Amino acid sequence: SSARVAVDAALLDALPRARIVAHFGVGYDNVDAAHAKARGMVVTNTPDVLTDCVADLAIALMVDVARGVTAGDRYVRAGRWLKGAMPLAAKVSGKRLGIVGLGRIGRAVARRAEAFDMEIRYHNRRQAPDSPYAWEKSLADLARWCDFLVVATSGGAESRGLVSAAVIEALGPKGFLVNIARGSVVDEPALVAALAERRIAGAALDVFADEPRVPEALLALENVVLTPHIASATTDTRAAMGQLVLDNLAAFFETGRALTPV
C-alpha cells in the first residue's frame, strides 16, 4: 500500500485471505491498522530509510521560505529585478526552532538545525528523557517562543488539527511554519487566513489536507512555498523504501515475522 490508497476496513474485509499490509512509507494513517490487527494481520511501514531525505527537505523549505529562494527565482524570471531590488528577507542562522514531534525525523531536523546555530525546543505528548533539547508541554507556548515551527509528527486521528488556529496565532507575524508531516495535522483554513492577513510571516508546505488538491487561496499567496509531497522523493530513498517493503514481505512469509511491524 501507499499514502495514495486508503486501506480501510471495507478493503481489508474484502481480502479475507490477506495476512499482511506492507506499507510503502513511514506514515500509515491511511491504513486502518487497528482493524487489520483485529483480523490478525500484520502491518508494516518503512521507517529510517527516508529519515534523512525528509529532514533535508524540512531544512530546505525553512531556508527557502525565510530567505525567499523560490520567491527570488520568480522575481528574476518576471523581470521585476530590472525595476528594483527584492525586499529584504529573514535570517535563519541563530534563530529559534520549535519542532512538533521529536521522533526519528524530528531529531534529524534538530541535528541539521544545530549546524545553523539554532536554539531548539520541541513538543511531544510526553517529554523525551534522552533529548538534549528543552520540552514545551504546551504547543501554543512553543509556537509563541520560536521563529520557525517545523511539523514532523505522525498523522492520524490523534494529531488531526494539532496545529490549530490558536497555535498559528501564537506563532505571530514574524513566525514561519514548515510542514513535512501530514496535511491533516494543521488547520488548513486557519493557516490560509493567517497567511493572507499576514498574521504569520510565511509557510512552507510539502503536505496538504486533500492531496493532490491544494486550496486556490494558497496558490495565490506570495508568502508560502508549496511542494507536491516530495520529502522522500529521491531515487535513492524510494529504492530503499521499495526494498524494505519486499524485505518485510519475504521475512513474513519465510519466518512469520516482519522486519518493521507497526
Short mmCIF file of C-alpha atoms in Angstrom, two decimals:
data_model
loop_
_atom_site.label_atom_id
_atom_site.label_comp_id
_atom_site.label_asym_id
_atom_site.label_seq_id
_atom_site.Cartn_x
_atom_site.Cartn_y
_atom_site.Cartn_z
CA SER A 1 0.00 0.00 0.00
CA SER A 2 0.97 3.68 -0.19
CA ALA A 3 -0.31 7.02 1.10
CA ARG A 4 -2.40 7.45 -2.08
CA VAL A 5 -4.57 4.40 -1.33
CA ALA A 6 -6.92 4.14 1.66
CA VAL A 7 -6.63 0.69 3.21
CA ASP A 8 -9.81 0.88 5.26
CA ALA A 9 -11.91 -1.76 6.98
CA ALA A 10 -14.02 -2.37 3.87
CA LEU A 11 -10.97 -3.11 1.74
CA LEU A 12 -9.43 -5.34 4.39
CA ASP A 13 -12.68 -7.28 4.79
CA ALA A 14 -12.77 -7.77 1.02
CA LEU A 15 -9.44 -9.61 1.29
CA PRO A 16 -10.23 -12.45 3.71
CA ARG A 17 -7.04 -14.37 2.93
CA ALA A 18 -4.70 -11.38 3.34
CA ARG A 19 -2.22 -11.72 6.20
CA ILE A 20 -0.03 -8.63 5.85
CA VAL A 21 -0.27 -4.98 4.76
CA ALA A 22 3.22 -3.88 3.69
CA HIS A 23 3.02 -0.10 3.55
CA PHE A 24 5.33 1.99 1.34
CA GLY A 25 6.05 4.94 3.65
CA VAL A 26 6.66 5.71 7.29
CA GLY A 27 3.27 7.29 7.96
CA TYR A 28 0.42 4.79 7.79
CA ASP A 29 -2.57 6.90 8.83
CA ASN A 30 -4.35 5.81 5.63
CA VAL A 31 -4.29 2.21 6.89
CA ASP A 32 -6.88 1.03 9.41
CA ALA A 33 -4.18 -0.66 11.45
CA ALA A 34 -6.50 -1.40 14.37
CA HIS A 35 -8.93 -3.28 12.13
CA ALA A 36 -6.07 -5.13 10.45
CA LYS A 37 -4.66 -6.24 13.79
CA ALA A 38 -8.11 -7.28 15.00
CA ARG A 39 -8.22 -9.59 12.00
CA GLY A 40 -4.81 -10.99 12.91
CA MET A 41 -2.99 -9.18 10.13
CA VAL A 42 0.47 -7.62 10.36
CA VAL A 43 1.00 -4.02 9.22
CA THR A 44 4.49 -2.82 8.31
CA ASN A 45 5.96 0.52 7.26
CA THR A 46 9.34 1.79 6.02
CA PRO A 47 10.99 3.75 8.84
CA ASP A 48 14.58 5.06 8.97
CA VAL A 49 15.34 4.74 5.25
CA LEU A 50 13.55 8.03 4.46
CA THR A 51 14.53 10.00 7.58
CA ASP A 52 17.47 11.85 6.05
CA CYS A 53 15.68 12.99 2.91
CA VAL A 54 12.62 14.19 4.80
CA ALA A 55 14.79 16.12 7.26
CA ASP A 56 16.82 17.56 4.39
CA LEU A 57 13.66 18.90 2.78
CA ALA A 58 12.45 20.40 6.06
CA ILE A 59 15.64 22.44 6.29
CA ALA A 60 15.48 23.35 2.60
CA LEU A 61 11.90 24.59 2.99
CA MET A 62 12.79 26.55 6.11
CA VAL A 63 15.64 28.34 4.34
CA ASP A 64 13.55 28.84 1.21
CA VAL A 65 10.57 30.47 2.87
CA ALA A 66 12.71 32.68 5.12
CA ARG A 67 15.28 33.78 2.54
CA GLY A 68 12.92 33.90 -0.42
CA VAL A 69 14.75 31.44 -2.67
CA THR A 70 11.87 30.42 -4.93
CA ALA A 71 10.33 33.87 -4.50
CA GLY A 72 13.61 35.30 -5.78
CA ASP A 73 13.53 32.94 -8.74
CA ARG A 74 10.04 34.17 -9.63
CA TYR A 75 11.21 37.78 -9.14
CA VAL A 76 14.04 37.40 -11.65
CA ARG A 77 12.00 35.44 -14.22
CA ALA A 78 9.22 38.03 -14.14
CA GLY A 79 11.70 40.82 -14.92
CA ARG A 80 10.96 42.59 -11.65
CA TRP A 81 14.66 42.89 -10.73
CA LEU A 82 15.04 45.39 -13.58
CA LYS A 83 12.64 47.66 -11.73
CA GLY A 84 14.27 47.43 -8.31
CA ALA A 85 15.71 45.23 -5.60
CA MET A 86 13.74 42.45 -3.98
CA PRO A 87 12.54 43.15 -0.41
CA LEU A 88 14.82 42.02 2.41
CA ALA A 89 14.30 38.55 3.84
CA ALA A 90 14.53 36.90 7.28
CA LYS A 91 17.68 35.35 8.74
CA VAL A 92 17.76 31.65 9.64
CA SER A 93 21.06 31.11 11.47
CA GLY A 94 20.92 31.67 15.21
CA LYS A 95 17.12 31.77 15.33
CA ARG A 96 14.73 29.69 17.45
CA LEU A 97 13.39 26.41 16.10
CA GLY A 98 10.37 24.61 17.51
CA ILE A 99 9.82 21.01 16.43
CA VAL A 100 6.41 19.36 16.67
CA GLY A 101 7.17 15.67 17.12
CA LEU A 102 10.67 14.67 18.20
CA GLY A 103 10.70 11.24 16.60
CA ARG A 104 13.22 9.94 14.07
CA ILE A 105 12.55 12.73 11.59
CA GLY A 106 12.21 15.45 14.22
CA ARG A 107 15.57 14.51 15.71
CA ALA A 108 17.17 14.51 12.26
CA VAL A 109 15.80 18.02 11.65
CA ALA A 110 17.22 19.13 15.01
CA ARG A 111 20.68 17.75 14.20
CA ARG A 112 20.73 19.68 10.95
CA ALA A 113 19.47 22.85 12.62
CA GLU A 114 22.37 22.70 15.07
CA ALA A 115 24.66 23.49 12.13
CA PHE A 116 22.73 26.76 11.81
CA ASP A 117 23.40 27.54 15.50
CA MET A 118 19.68 27.46 16.17
CA GLU A 119 18.21 27.20 19.66
CA ILE A 120 15.92 24.17 19.65
CA ARG A 121 12.87 23.18 21.65
CA TYR A 122 10.21 20.58 20.93
CA HIS A 123 6.67 19.49 21.74
CA ASN A 124 5.65 15.87 22.24
CA ARG A 125 2.77 14.45 24.23
CA ARG A 126 5.40 13.32 26.70
CA GLN A 127 8.91 14.55 27.40
CA ALA A 128 11.67 12.55 25.70
CA PRO A 129 14.02 11.54 28.55
CA ASP A 130 17.07 11.20 26.29
CA SER A 131 16.66 14.51 24.45
CA PRO A 132 19.20 17.33 24.84
CA TYR A 133 16.53 19.84 23.82
CA ALA A 134 14.05 21.66 26.03
CA TRP A 135 10.49 20.27 26.07
CA GLU A 136 7.48 22.55 25.84
CA LYS A 137 4.35 20.92 27.25
CA SER A 138 2.15 23.48 25.51
CA LEU A 139 2.33 23.63 21.72
CA ALA A 140 0.99 27.19 21.78
CA ASP A 141 3.83 28.19 24.11
CA LEU A 142 6.34 26.57 21.74
CA ALA A 143 4.85 28.49 18.81
CA ARG A 144 4.97 31.72 20.80
CA TRP A 145 8.65 31.14 21.63
CA CYS A 146 10.03 30.08 18.24
CA ASP A 147 10.81 31.79 14.96
CA PHE A 148 10.31 28.60 12.92
CA LEU A 149 7.84 25.84 13.74
CA VAL A 150 8.57 22.57 11.91
CA VAL A 151 5.79 19.97 11.99
CA ALA A 152 7.26 16.45 11.99
CA THR A 153 4.72 14.47 13.98
CA SER A 154 2.84 11.43 12.71
CA GLY A 155 -0.61 11.76 11.15
CA GLY A 156 -3.85 10.14 12.20
CA ALA A 157 -6.79 10.88 14.46
CA GLU A 158 -4.67 11.79 17.49
CA SER A 159 -2.81 14.59 15.69
CA ARG A 160 -5.62 15.88 13.47
CA GLY A 161 -5.81 19.66 13.80
CA LEU A 162 -3.00 19.70 16.36
CA VAL A 163 -1.59 22.88 14.84
CA SER A 164 -4.79 24.78 15.48
CA ALA A 165 -5.84 28.35 14.79
CA ALA A 166 -4.66 29.26 18.29
CA VAL A 167 -1.22 27.73 17.68
CA ILE A 168 -0.91 29.53 14.34
CA GLU A 169 -1.92 32.79 16.01
CA ALA A 170 0.72 32.23 18.71
CA LEU A 171 3.42 31.91 16.04
CA GLY A 172 2.91 35.58 15.31
CA PRO A 173 3.70 37.97 12.45
CA LYS A 174 7.42 37.11 12.38
CA GLY A 175 6.98 33.34 12.63
CA PHE A 176 7.23 30.72 9.90
CA LEU A 177 5.50 27.33 9.69
CA VAL A 178 7.05 24.32 7.89
CA ASN A 179 5.01 21.13 7.45
CA ILE A 180 6.62 17.91 6.23
CA ALA A 181 4.31 15.64 8.28
CA ARG A 182 0.68 15.30 7.18
CA GLY A 183 -1.71 17.96 5.95
CA SER A 184 -4.30 16.84 8.49
CA VAL A 185 -2.08 17.95 11.38
CA VAL A 186 -2.56 21.64 10.50
CA ASP A 187 -5.84 23.55 10.48
CA GLU A 188 -5.50 24.43 6.79
CA PRO A 189 -8.28 27.07 6.57
CA ALA A 190 -6.86 28.84 9.64
CA LEU A 191 -3.39 28.75 8.10
CA VAL A 192 -4.62 30.17 4.79
CA ALA A 193 -6.36 33.01 6.62
CA ALA A 194 -3.30 33.77 8.76
CA LEU A 195 -1.05 33.87 5.69
CA ALA A 196 -3.44 36.05 3.70
CA GLU A 197 -3.77 38.50 6.57
CA ARG A 198 -0.01 38.42 7.31
CA ARG A 199 -0.63 37.27 10.87
CA ILE A 200 2.31 34.93 10.33
CA ALA A 201 5.33 35.67 8.16
CA GLY A 202 5.11 32.64 5.90
CA ALA A 203 4.75 28.91 5.48
CA ALA A 204 6.44 26.12 3.55
CA LEU A 205 4.24 23.10 2.92
CA ASP A 206 5.03 19.70 1.44
CA VAL A 207 1.70 18.19 2.53
CA PHE A 208 -1.93 19.22 2.30
CA ALA A 209 -5.31 18.23 3.69
CA ASP A 210 -6.73 16.87 0.41
CA GLU A 211 -3.82 15.90 -1.82
CA PRO A 212 -3.21 16.44 -4.65
CA ARG A 213 -5.73 19.27 -4.45
CA VAL A 214 -4.31 22.48 -2.98
CA PRO A 215 -6.57 25.37 -1.92
CA GLU A 216 -6.76 28.08 -4.58
CA ALA A 217 -6.17 30.66 -1.87
CA LEU A 218 -2.76 29.14 -1.11
CA LEU A 219 -1.77 29.19 -4.77
CA ALA A 220 -2.38 32.93 -4.88
CA LEU A 221 -0.17 33.80 -1.91
CA GLU A 222 3.42 35.05 -2.21
CA ASN A 223 4.45 34.22 1.36
CA VAL A 224 4.17 30.45 1.00
CA VAL A 225 6.36 27.77 -0.59
CA LEU A 226 4.49 24.73 -1.93
CA THR A 227 5.92 21.34 -2.90
CA PRO A 228 4.00 18.23 -4.05
CA HIS A 229 4.68 15.82 -1.15
CA ILE A 230 8.27 15.16 -2.24
CA ALA A 231 10.01 14.80 1.13
CA SER A 232 11.12 11.23 0.44
CA ALA A 233 11.13 11.60 -3.33
CA THR A 234 14.73 10.85 -4.26
CA THR A 235 15.78 7.85 -6.31
CA ASP A 236 17.99 6.51 -3.52
CA THR A 237 15.33 6.77 -0.83
CA ARG A 238 12.43 5.45 -2.89
CA ALA A 239 14.56 2.46 -3.92
CA ALA A 240 15.40 1.78 -0.27
CA MET A 241 11.74 2.08 0.71
CA GLY A 242 10.71 -0.35 -2.01
CA GLN A 243 13.39 -2.80 -0.95
CA LEU A 244 12.21 -2.64 2.67
CA VAL A 245 8.66 -3.43 1.54
CA LEU A 246 9.96 -6.50 -0.29
CA ASP A 247 12.17 -7.49 2.64
CA ASN A 248 9.20 -7.24 5.01
CA LEU A 249 7.14 -9.50 2.77
CA ALA A 250 9.96 -12.01 2.36
CA ALA A 251 10.67 -12.14 6.10
CA PHE A 252 6.99 -12.52 6.95
CA PHE A 253 6.35 -15.38 4.56
CA GLU A 254 9.62 -17.13 5.43
CA THR A 255 9.59 -16.73 9.23
CA GLY A 256 6.15 -15.42 10.16
CA ARG A 257 7.72 -12.20 11.45
CA ALA A 258 8.09 -8.91 9.60
CA LEU A 259 11.14 -6.67 9.95
CA THR A 260 9.36 -3.39 10.73
CA PRO A 261 5.87 -4.06 12.11
CA VAL A 262 3.99 -1.04 13.42
#
